Amino acid sequence: MSANNKTVKFSIYRFDPEKDKKPYMQDYSLEIPADGDMMLLAALKELKAQDPTLTFRHSCGEGVCGSDGMNVNGKNRLGCITHLSALGDKITLRPLPGLPVIRDLVVDMTQFYEQYEKATPYLKTKGAPPVKERLQSPEQADALNGLYECILCACCSTSCPSFWWNPDKFLGPAALLQAYRFLIDSRDDYQKERLENLNDAFSAMRCHSIMNCVDVCPKGLNPTKAISHIKTMLVDDET
Amino acid sequence: MTISRASFDAIVIGGGGAGLRAAYQLSQANYKTAVISKVFPTRSHTVSAQGGMAASLGNVEHDDWKWHMYDTVKGSDYLGDQDCIEYMCQAAPEVVYELEHMGLPFSRLDDGRIYQRAFGGQTKNYGEALIRRTCAAADRTGHALLHTLFQQNLAEETNFFNEWYAVDLVRAENGAVSGVLAFSIEDGEVVFIQSKIVILATGGSGKIYKSTTNAGINTGDGLGMALRAGLPVQDIEMWQFHPTGIYGAGVLVTEGCRGEGGYLINKDGERFMERYAPNAKDLACRDVVARAIATEIKEGRGCGPKADHVFLKLNHLDQEVITKRLPGIRELSKTFAHVDPIKTPIPVVPTCHYMMGGIPTNVHGQVIDINKNDSQENIVTGLYAIGECASVSVHGANRLGSNSLLDLVVFGRASGMHAIEMLNQGMDNAYATNEALDKVLARINRWDESAKNPSQEAEGVAELRSELQDAMQAYFGVFRTAEYMEKGLEKLKDIQVRVAKAKLSDASRVFNTARVEALELDNLMEIAMATAICALKREESRGAHSREDFPKRDDQNWMKHSIVFADGSYTSRAVNFDPKYVEAFPPKERVY
């Protein structure tokens, strides 16, 4: 090792169902410049150049496509916007918790996407649209800020104990964030139906404000707050 | 060999903005439509687009689609086809309103209409002064657009083959497209997906360069498929270097920063764009600004210890402009440059950003085949190309900022509408022979075999890809000369021979990303070679193609599209100067 380099050690969850009976942790090490910093994803790409079988998703490299959510030293993060310097000398990588593992750090996100679809995440309107744009005041548009920016990385839902327990019945923070985004869009005409869709003991109500979702969201969004607004709307709707 | 088959009325390869807009159109018309995407659609590269999309809504000041057309023609350095540019600019307001009706969360003006900002090269009254034409959702317009289109496709129940990789086109004996060979990344199963309509929407190929704002998935798969199917690509030497990629990271910083009042400075703190473009200054076209930065650096006025970048200054703006209009930029600057633009300028450098060239198409997105010998043009029945993988051509030699999101949606819609018309007329499947299928299977079989019986001397994918990217970066950058490019071409030829013998080092069928990367490397190789050939041939400077040995534009000899095939054969096509509703804009000297 040259004087200007330092060694970072990794312990990475490995599992290929074609050849492994059960998962195991594999050690890797990487030399990086002592004075520089590096993103976790860049380090993973270098490890993959050494070992092409190491498997993970990635694409944009700037925290906006949501592909590389993973559990890093116990916390869900995006590899591409996590600096190695924030992670200490030994880095443990596991797949996002609570979803079936396909291979290594790649999880099966079917359940997560199904919950997203259950939230009917699209604008629904009555009657023909105007010739030009629908008008929205800057305040009405601002109400969508902090909601529409979700990148569907699943860091939040897979850190949520309620989602772990009832992944089929509780929609989870990501889907509920989108449910709220359309509930409060001034252009949507189906608020009542949207609330009915959520009005049961599980869909939204299973959120116990544990706030893991807020803690891990790489975009700084606040699903817990959105869910509490939904709960209020559900209660108001009944009275 | 027998493989599974599936069948659709229409398949769209690629789940970005163009592909999803086309799929939406077809699904809405109740045709059995499938999107094949190598990533979950909202992870497509459209998601990274920041600044917005141009349309002459006139929400801030009076505007006219003809002015937009003029700007686009001039921006293209007169290599854009004027019939197609006219179509795009005229359709722009309508497609933006459609997106608003679909729920896209646009930023708003005080009167409730869509917010519009200034962007490079977008002017009023045929170049008189800058205009605010770019419709924006803060600085996350691509994200807002992509998610909205995906959501609308969910509502229309489009079929999705997510995390499926399209390997190659399959053509019938008469040349019509029969379908595509693809495999599920999750379990490795190869399937022949047959379809009456095949729409390529595979995006760009910035990954041929080492330093790029492009996502890892931007490997030009559609262009590789077209070239291997015997079809040409057009104007592929035209690569846009975005003036403001974050130094060292390559991450994009939107031109919208300059649209909101930011500007570039050199090491002396000088606003140097005033020297290069006295009128438009920092909002001149991207090729002009990128060359200016490269020149500042070359002449020793760059910033930092290596004098190898410049600064983008935003800290004179109202804090609210940054927090409200450019929140994503602030986030990226903090993460990748360790600076808060409210306080400190952002270090930036020109970075490969966009592929102006692509698969030649007409105004409906139909792919055009060109006869190598007599240059005769023929439509490929059933095959369309849209978005960045296509060369319609609306961008010519240089694309205007905020015209690419527009291109996606306009031609996504146009191809969908045209395909529906074909299907309505009773278009049928074109059947491929088993030999045609076997031919296409050969490439993936070679890679799979190389994993099963690895040879010691065969090289791996990662090293070869890295060499290819280094060669493109070194020899085919912002400034080009024959001497240098010839060296680059020799290098690429050497790499090409080695790629053909390279090995795949993972034999698993389950989520084998190494297998995907190997197939992608073939595509990068095709596009790098095509770029090198066309860049050497074009002995002039036009738009993004800047030859130090031929510094002037040469309309006499080079006002034409370059056309190249996989075997290296080269020809050209005329540029269209025949718009429908206005007089063509004749070529003029391009000053900003």
JSON list of C-alpha atoms in Angstrom, two decimals, chain A residues 16-18 37 39 45 48-49 52-62 64-67 80-81 83 102-103 106 108-109 113 116-117 121-123 129-138 141-142 144 148-153 178 181-182 185 187 218-219, chain B residues 40 42-43 47-48 50 57 59 97 100-106 108-114 137-138 140 143-144 147 150-152 154-155 163 186 207 213-217 251-252 324 331-332 335-336 338 462-463 505-514 517:
[
{"chain": "A", "resi": 16, "resn": "ASP", "atom": "CA", "xyz": [-26.81, -16.39, -5.49]},
{"chain": "A", "resi": 17, "resn": "PRO", "atom": "CA", "xyz": [-29.70, -18.87, -5.32]},
{"chain": "A", "resi": 18, "resn": "GLU", "atom": "CA", "xyz": [-28.12, -20.85, -8.17]},
{"chain": "A", "resi": 37, "resn": "ASP", "atom": "CA", "xyz": [-13.35, 11.01, -0.53]},
{"chain": "A", "resi": 39, "resn": "MET", "atom": "CA", "xyz": [-19.05, 7.75, -2.91]},
{"chain": "A", "resi": 45, "resn": "LYS", "atom": "CA", "xyz": [-18.21, -0.31, -8.90]},
{"chain": "A", "resi": 48, "resn": "LYS", "atom": "CA", "xyz": [-17.35, -5.17, -9.11]},
{"chain": "A", "resi": 49, "resn": "ALA", "atom": "CA", "xyz": [-14.46, -4.60, -11.52]},
{"chain": "A", "resi": 52, "resn": "PRO", "atom": "CA", "xyz": [-17.88, -9.19, -11.59]},
{"chain": "A", "resi": 53, "resn": "THR", "atom": "CA", "xyz": [-20.29, -11.48, -9.73]},
{"chain": "A", "resi": 54, "resn": "LEU", "atom": "CA", "xyz": [-20.96, -8.87, -7.03]},
{"chain": "A", "resi": 55, "resn": "THR", "atom": "CA", "xyz": [-24.50, -7.72, -7.79]},
{"chain": "A", "resi": 56, "resn": "PHE", "atom": "CA", "xyz": [-26.31, -4.47, -7.03]},
{"chain": "A", "resi": 57, "resn": "ARG", "atom": "CA", "xyz": [-28.59, -2.03, -8.86]},
{"chain": "A", "resi": 58, "resn": "HIS", "atom": "CA", "xyz": [-27.45, 1.46, -9.80]},
{"chain": "A", "resi": 59, "resn": "SER", "atom": "CA", "xyz": [-27.96, 4.06, -12.50]},
{"chain": "A", "resi": 60, "resn": "CYS", "atom": "CA", "xyz": [-28.00, 7.87, -12.22]},
{"chain": "A", "resi": 61, "resn": "GLY", "atom": "CA", "xyz": [-25.22, 8.21, -9.66]},
{"chain": "A", "resi": 62, "resn": "GLU", "atom": "CA", "xyz": [-26.72, 11.39, -8.21]},
{"chain": "A", "resi": 64, "resn": "VAL", "atom": "CA", "xyz": [-32.49, 10.86, -8.22]},
{"chain": "A", "resi": 65, "resn": "CYS", "atom": "CA", "xyz": [-33.27, 7.48, -9.85]},
{"chain": "A", "resi": 66, "resn": "GLY", "atom": "CA", "xyz": [-33.59, 5.55, -6.60]},
{"chain": "A", "resi": 67, "resn": "SER", "atom": "CA", "xyz": [-31.92, 2.35, -7.80]},
{"chain": "A", "resi": 80, "resn": "CYS", "atom": "CA", "xyz": [-24.43, 7.06, -4.85]},
{"chain": "A", "resi": 81, "resn": "ILE", "atom": "CA", "xyz": [-24.81, 9.97, -2.41]},
{"chain": "A", "resi": 83, "resn": "HIS", "atom": "CA", "xyz": [-19.59, 9.43, 1.22]},
{"chain": "A", "resi": 102, "resn": "ILE", "atom": "CA", "xyz": [-33.06, -11.99, -5.45]},
{"chain": "A", "resi": 103, "resn": "ARG", "atom": "CA", "xyz": [-29.30, -11.90, -5.36]},
{"chain": "A", "resi": 106, "resn": "VAL", "atom": "CA", "xyz": [-30.79, -6.85, -5.11]},
{"chain": "A", "resi": 108, "resn": "ASP", "atom": "CA", "xyz": [-37.56, -8.15, -5.06]},
{"chain": "A", "resi": 109, "resn": "MET", "atom": "CA", "xyz": [-39.53, -4.89, -4.94]},
{"chain": "A", "resi": 113, "resn": "TYR", "atom": "CA", "xyz": [-44.59, -1.41, -6.18]},
{"chain": "A", "resi": 116, "resn": "TYR", "atom": "CA", "xyz": [-47.62, 2.16, -4.66]},
{"chain": "A", "resi": 117, "resn": "GLU", "atom": "CA", "xyz": [-50.22, 1.17, -7.26]},
{"chain": "A", "resi": 121, "resn": "PRO", "atom": "CA", "xyz": [-50.91, 7.53, -7.79]},
{"chain": "A", "resi": 122, "resn": "TYR", "atom": "CA", "xyz": [-52.29, 9.44, -10.75]},
{"chain": "A", "resi": 123, "resn": "LEU", "atom": "CA", "xyz": [-54.41, 12.53, -11.18]},
{"chain": "A", "resi": 129, "resn": "PRO", "atom": "CA", "xyz": [-59.81, 19.55, -19.41]},
{"chain": "A", "resi": 130, "resn": "PRO", "atom": "CA", "xyz": [-59.54, 23.23, -20.38]},
{"chain": "A", "resi": 131, "resn": "VAL", "atom": "CA", "xyz": [-57.82, 24.19, -23.64]},
{"chain": "A", "resi": 132, "resn": "LYS", "atom": "CA", "xyz": [-54.80, 25.55, -21.76]},
{"chain": "A", "resi": 133, "resn": "GLU", "atom": "CA", "xyz": [-53.42, 24.65, -18.33]},
{"chain": "A", "resi": 134, "resn": "ARG", "atom": "CA", "xyz": [-55.53, 24.28, -15.21]},
{"chain": "A", "resi": 135, "resn": "LEU", "atom": "CA", "xyz": [-54.70, 27.17, -12.94]},
{"chain": "A", "resi": 136, "resn": "GLN", "atom": "CA", "xyz": [-53.01, 26.57, -9.59]},
{"chain": "A", "resi": 137, "resn": "SER", "atom": "CA", "xyz": [-51.87, 29.31, -7.26]},
{"chain": "A", "resi": 138, "resn": "PRO", "atom": "CA", "xyz": [-48.20, 29.20, -6.21]},
{"chain": "A", "resi": 141, "resn": "ALA", "atom": "CA", "xyz": [-48.45, 24.17, -6.18]},
{"chain": "A", "resi": 142, "resn": "ASP", "atom": "CA", "xyz": [-46.16, 24.56, -3.17]},
{"chain": "A", "resi": 144, "resn": "LEU", "atom": "CA", "xyz": [-47.06, 19.39, -3.44]},
{"chain": "A", "resi": 148, "resn": "TYR", "atom": "CA", "xyz": [-43.84, 14.61, -5.44]},
{"chain": "A", "resi": 149, "resn": "GLU", "atom": "CA", "xyz": [-40.02, 14.41, -5.19]},
{"chain": "A", "resi": 150, "resn": "CYS", "atom": "CA", "xyz": [-40.12, 10.78, -3.95]},
{"chain": "A", "resi": 151, "resn": "ILE", "atom": "CA", "xyz": [-37.77, 8.57, -5.99]},
{"chain": "A", "resi": 152, "resn": "LEU", "atom": "CA", "xyz": [-39.29, 5.19, -4.99]},
{"chain": "A", "resi": 153, "resn": "CYS", "atom": "CA", "xyz": [-35.99, 3.91, -3.59]},
{"chain": "A", "resi": 178, "resn": "GLN", "atom": "CA", "xyz": [-48.04, 9.58, -2.94]},
{"chain": "A", "resi": 181, "resn": "ARG", "atom": "CA", "xyz": [-49.73, 14.03, -2.85]},
{"chain": "A", "resi": 182, "resn": "PHE", "atom": "CA", "xyz": [-52.89, 13.34, -4.90]},
{"chain": "A", "resi": 185, "resn": "ASP", "atom": "CA", "xyz": [-53.60, 18.29, -5.40]},
{"chain": "A", "resi": 187, "resn": "ARG", "atom": "CA", "xyz": [-56.63, 19.67, -9.57]},
{"chain": "A", "resi": 218, "resn": "PRO", "atom": "CA", "xyz": [-32.34, 10.34, 1.21]},
{"chain": "A", "resi": 219, "resn": "LYS", "atom": "CA", "xyz": [-34.41, 13.20, -0.24]},
{"chain": "B", "resi": 40, "resn": "PHE", "atom": "CA", "xyz": [-37.92, 0.09, -13.41]},
{"chain": "B", "resi": 42, "resn": "THR", "atom": "CA", "xyz": [-38.93, 5.76, -13.01]},
{"chain": "B", "resi": 43, "resn": "ARG", "atom": "CA", "xyz": [-35.20, 5.01, -12.90]},
{"chain": "B", "resi": 47, "resn": "VAL", "atom": "CA", "xyz": [-35.50, 11.51, -14.24]},
{"chain": "B", "resi": 48, "resn": "SER", "atom": "CA", "xyz": [-32.24, 13.48, -14.13]},
{"chain": "B", "resi": 50, "resn": "GLN", "atom": "CA", "xyz": [-33.56, 19.49, -14.39]},
{"chain": "B", "resi": 57, "resn": "LEU", "atom": "CA", "xyz": [-46.89, 29.43, -24.05]},
{"chain": "B", "resi": 59, "resn": "ASN", "atom": "CA", "xyz": [-47.07, 32.98, -19.92]},
{"chain": "B", "resi": 97, "resn": "TYR", "atom": "CA", "xyz": [-50.87, 21.47, -21.61]},
{"chain": "B", "resi": 100, "resn": "GLU", "atom": "CA", "xyz": [-50.35, 19.58, -17.05]},
{"chain": "B", "resi": 101, "resn": "HIS", "atom": "CA", "xyz": [-53.71, 17.85, -17.48]},
{"chain": "B", "resi": 102, "resn": "MET", "atom": "CA", "xyz": [-52.03, 14.54, -16.60]},
{"chain": "B", "resi": 103, "resn": "GLY", "atom": "CA", "xyz": [-50.97, 16.05, -13.29]},
{"chain": "B", "resi": 104, "resn": "LEU", "atom": "CA", "xyz": [-47.40, 17.16, -13.81]},
{"chain": "B", "resi": 105, "resn": "PRO", "atom": "CA", "xyz": [-46.61, 19.41, -10.80]},
{"chain": "B", "resi": 106, "resn": "PHE", "atom": "CA", "xyz": [-45.36, 22.50, -12.64]},
{"chain": "B", "resi": 108, "resn": "ARG", "atom": "CA", "xyz": [-46.60, 28.40, -11.04]},
{"chain": "B", "resi": 109, "resn": "LEU", "atom": "CA", "xyz": [-46.68, 32.10, -11.68]},
{"chain": "B", "resi": 110, "resn": "ASP", "atom": "CA", "xyz": [-48.70, 34.36, -9.40]},
{"chain": "B", "resi": 111, "resn": "ASP", "atom": "CA", "xyz": [-51.66, 34.22, -11.82]},
{"chain": "B", "resi": 112, "resn": "GLY", "atom": "CA", "xyz": [-51.74, 30.40, -11.59]},
{"chain": "B", "resi": 113, "resn": "ARG", "atom": "CA", "xyz": [-50.26, 29.66, -15.01]},
{"chain": "B", "resi": 114, "resn": "ILE", "atom": "CA", "xyz": [-47.16, 27.53, -15.65]},
{"chain": "B", "resi": 137, "resn": "ALA", "atom": "CA", "xyz": [-41.15, 22.11, -12.11]},
{"chain": "B", "resi": 138, "resn": "ALA", "atom": "CA", "xyz": [-38.49, 23.76, -9.89]},
{"chain": "B", "resi": 140, "resn": "ARG", "atom": "CA", "xyz": [-36.71, 18.65, -11.14]},
{"chain": "B", "resi": 143, "resn": "HIS", "atom": "CA", "xyz": [-38.42, 13.70, -12.47]},
{"chain": "B", "resi": 144, "resn": "ALA", "atom": "CA", "xyz": [-41.86, 15.31, -12.47]},
{"chain": "B", "resi": 147, "resn": "HIS", "atom": "CA", "xyz": [-43.21, 10.02, -12.79]},
{"chain": "B", "resi": 150, "resn": "PHE", "atom": "CA", "xyz": [-45.39, 6.42, -15.57]},
{"chain": "B", "resi": 151, "resn": "GLN", "atom": "CA", "xyz": [-48.41, 7.06, -13.36]},
{"chain": "B", "resi": 152, "resn": "GLN", "atom": "CA", "xyz": [-50.63, 7.69, -16.38]},
{"chain": "B", "resi": 154, "resn": "LEU", "atom": "CA", "xyz": [-50.46, 2.64, -14.71]},
{"chain": "B", "resi": 155, "resn": "ALA", "atom": "CA", "xyz": [-53.90, 4.21, -15.09]},
{"chain": "B", "resi": 163, "resn": "GLU", "atom": "CA", "xyz": [-35.80, -5.19, -15.68]},
{"chain": "B", "resi": 186, "resn": "GLU", "atom": "CA", "xyz": [-34.15, -11.53, -12.86]},
{"chain": "B", "resi": 207, "resn": "LYS", "atom": "CA", "xyz": [-21.24, 6.28, -21.41]},
{"chain": "B", "resi": 213, "resn": "THR", "atom": "CA", "xyz": [-23.55, 13.62, -16.89]},
{"chain": "B", "resi": 214, "resn": "ASN", "atom": "CA", "xyz": [-25.25, 10.47, -18.20]},
{"chain": "B", "resi": 215, "resn": "ALA", "atom": "CA", "xyz": [-26.53, 7.61, -16.06]},
{"chain": "B", "resi": 216, "resn": "GLY", "atom": "CA", "xyz": [-24.89, 4.19, -16.06]},
{"chain": "B", "resi": 217, "resn": "ILE", "atom": "CA", "xyz": [-27.71, 2.82, -18.20]},
{"chain": "B", "resi": 251, "resn": "VAL", "atom": "CA", "xyz": [-22.96, 15.62, -12.20]},
{"chain": "B", "resi": 252, "resn": "LEU", "atom": "CA", "xyz": [-25.13, 18.06, -14.16]},
{"chain": "B", "resi": 324, "resn": "LYS", "atom": "CA", "xyz": [-37.38, 27.85, -4.43]},
{"chain": "B", "resi": 331, "resn": "GLU", "atom": "CA", "xyz": [-28.48, 19.63, -2.78]},
{"chain": "B", "resi": 332, "resn": "LEU", "atom": "CA", "xyz": [-26.19, 18.30, -5.54]},
{"chain": "B", "resi": 335, "resn": "THR", "atom": "CA", "xyz": [-23.12, 16.52, -1.93]},
{"chain": "B", "resi": 336, "resn": "PHE", "atom": "CA", "xyz": [-20.73, 16.49, -4.88]},
{"chain": "B", "resi": 338, "resn": "HIS", "atom": "CA", "xyz": [-19.00, 20.39, -0.88]},
{"chain": "B", "resi": 462, "resn": "ALA", "atom": "CA", "xyz": [-14.74, -3.52, -17.13]},
{"chain": "B", "resi": 463, "resn": "GLU", "atom": "CA", "xyz": [-11.16, -2.98, -18.36]},
{"chain": "B", "resi": 505, "resn": "SER", "atom": "CA", "xyz": [-17.04, -13.57, -15.78]},
{"chain": "B", "resi": 506, "resn": "ASP", "atom": "CA", "xyz": [-20.38, -14.53, -14.30]},
{"chain": "B", "resi": 507, "resn": "ALA", "atom": "CA", "xyz": [-22.30, -17.62, -15.47]},
{"chain": "B", "resi": 508, "resn": "SER", "atom": "CA", "xyz": [-25.31, -17.24, -13.18]},
{"chain": "B", "resi": 509, "resn": "ARG", "atom": "CA", "xyz": [-28.75, -16.94, -14.70]},
{"chain": "B", "resi": 510, "resn": "VAL", "atom": "CA", "xyz": [-30.02, -14.92, -11.74]},
{"chain": "B", "resi": 511, "resn": "PHE", "atom": "CA", "xyz": [-29.84, -11.12, -11.95]},
{"chain": "B", "resi": 512, "resn": "ASN", "atom": "CA", "xyz": [-26.63, -11.28, -13.89]},
{"chain": "B", "resi": 513, "resn": "THR", "atom": "CA", "xyz": [-25.66, -7.62, -14.26]},
{"chain": "B", "resi": 514, "resn": "ALA", "atom": "CA", "xyz": [-22.28, -8.64, -15.67]},
{"chain": "B", "resi": 517, "resn": "GLU", "atom": "CA", "xyz": [-22.80, -4.96, -19.00]}
]
